[in-house]
Amino acid sequence: MIAFLAGGAAVREAAMRVADRVADEAFDPDLAPQLPFAARSLRPFLLSPRHSEGVARGMAARYAPSEIVAQAQECERTEGETFPSFRPRPLMLTLPLLYQGNHNALVPSGTAIAVPPYGHDLDFELELGFVVCRDVRDAGLEECRKAIGGVVVLNDVSLRDTQWEELHGSPLGPVQKCKSFATAMSSEVLTADAVLDDLASLSGTVDVDGERWARGRADDFAHTLEACLARVRGRGRPGRRAVLDRHAGGLQRHRARAPAAAGGDGCPERAAHRHRDQPIRRRSRMSTVLWPGGHAPDGAALHVVNTATSTAPPEAVWAWLTRPDRWSEYYNNVRRVRHVSGPWPIIALGSTFTWWTFNTRVTTEVTEVEPYERLAWTGHGLGSRGHHAWILTARADGGTGIHTEETQRGAASRLFRPVLVPNMRREHQRWVDELGRRAETGRRP
């Protein structure tokens, strides 16, 4: 089959001529389902934003605590936008995301599949797969396109309860045992030249015992097939099957990353801090944050650290940092800042305000202030509570070192940690970078 696909139009025309000659001959073909080729590798890609959102919603609806689901629904009703943890990850839209599947678990269409003993929630995923029919090494998009010989239909059988356990408990990600035991492949292969130019027109349905369960279309893929192959070029082998995506019935989530661990630097504690509650000293390689009780990194659902430098002096950086009402001018992850009580608009110890960040309404109280050097607040919202600390350090060149850390605890933070951690790292880095740049303009709020 692989040689046939690699031969292109000339080989197919020759095969058709042979078929015409023997069309009137009597023979008894074996029509039992069988694999059309022996795959040497399996690389599933996640390409459909629509599927990605459906995955997050389906997994949360089935396994997340009901109060978290209710909070997410309320957030969507209030904001009129998709809940942040349900949105496709930004990296998915810029890079074809994939993992290493188990090609030895491919079975022909129609094969009876037993439920493994380590799970019980068996689910289907209607998929398209493309077949690599020739070697590609360090190839461009055009060469990768020519190496795609055909397309097959697959059912990526999945254990959802096992996937949920792996998502939240395994550092190796949510696509290990839950997807490694069986994937069904069609016996038929559609040649690439028949579909590559019009992939978005393909559609599929899932019927179970005569009942229509799902339908889907391949019309929202974020990347082309050749871009997917180029993502792994240099490792291409004939007979490799690559999964395009799930476009009906699938519920998939992705790799969780562990929160950053703290280290020690032996820095002495400063005596001039003012802090609410009894602080717990936690030393890290990069800062000496005073964590209030119940907010230290140890045992937190997430811990994010970001740093930057600015040529502006600490006084200029401080001026913009202590004006929440002006944050949105340089950081677009802030909306609807509202004063509640305490000093305002320049925040100080005891200032309380509400604001929207990561599409969540947060109530914040300032708990630590040392002018031009340290600022910290605690906050709560959407079933979580957190502490965010800032440290400004005067540099020998007259500039400022900016360091910030945040921890969170609570059911929502634990549940959505795989999404929150990378999003917070990215957005907080933008915050510290843009804070430094805004201070460098010389303007004051």
Coordinates of C-alpha atoms in Angstrom, one line a residue, residues 126 203-207 212-216 247-248:
L126 CA -13.7 10.3 15.1
S203 CA -17.3 15.6 7.2
G204 CA -18.1 12.6 9.3
T205 CA -20.8 11.1 11.4
V206 CA -20.8 8.6 14.3
D207 CA -23.7 6.1 14.5
R212 CA -26.7 9.2 15.3
W213 CA -24.4 10.2 18.2
A214 CA -22.2 12.9 16.6
R215 CA -21.2 14.7 13.4
G216 CA -18.3 16.9 12.6
H247 CA -13.7 16.4 15.0
A248 CA -16.6 14.5 16.7

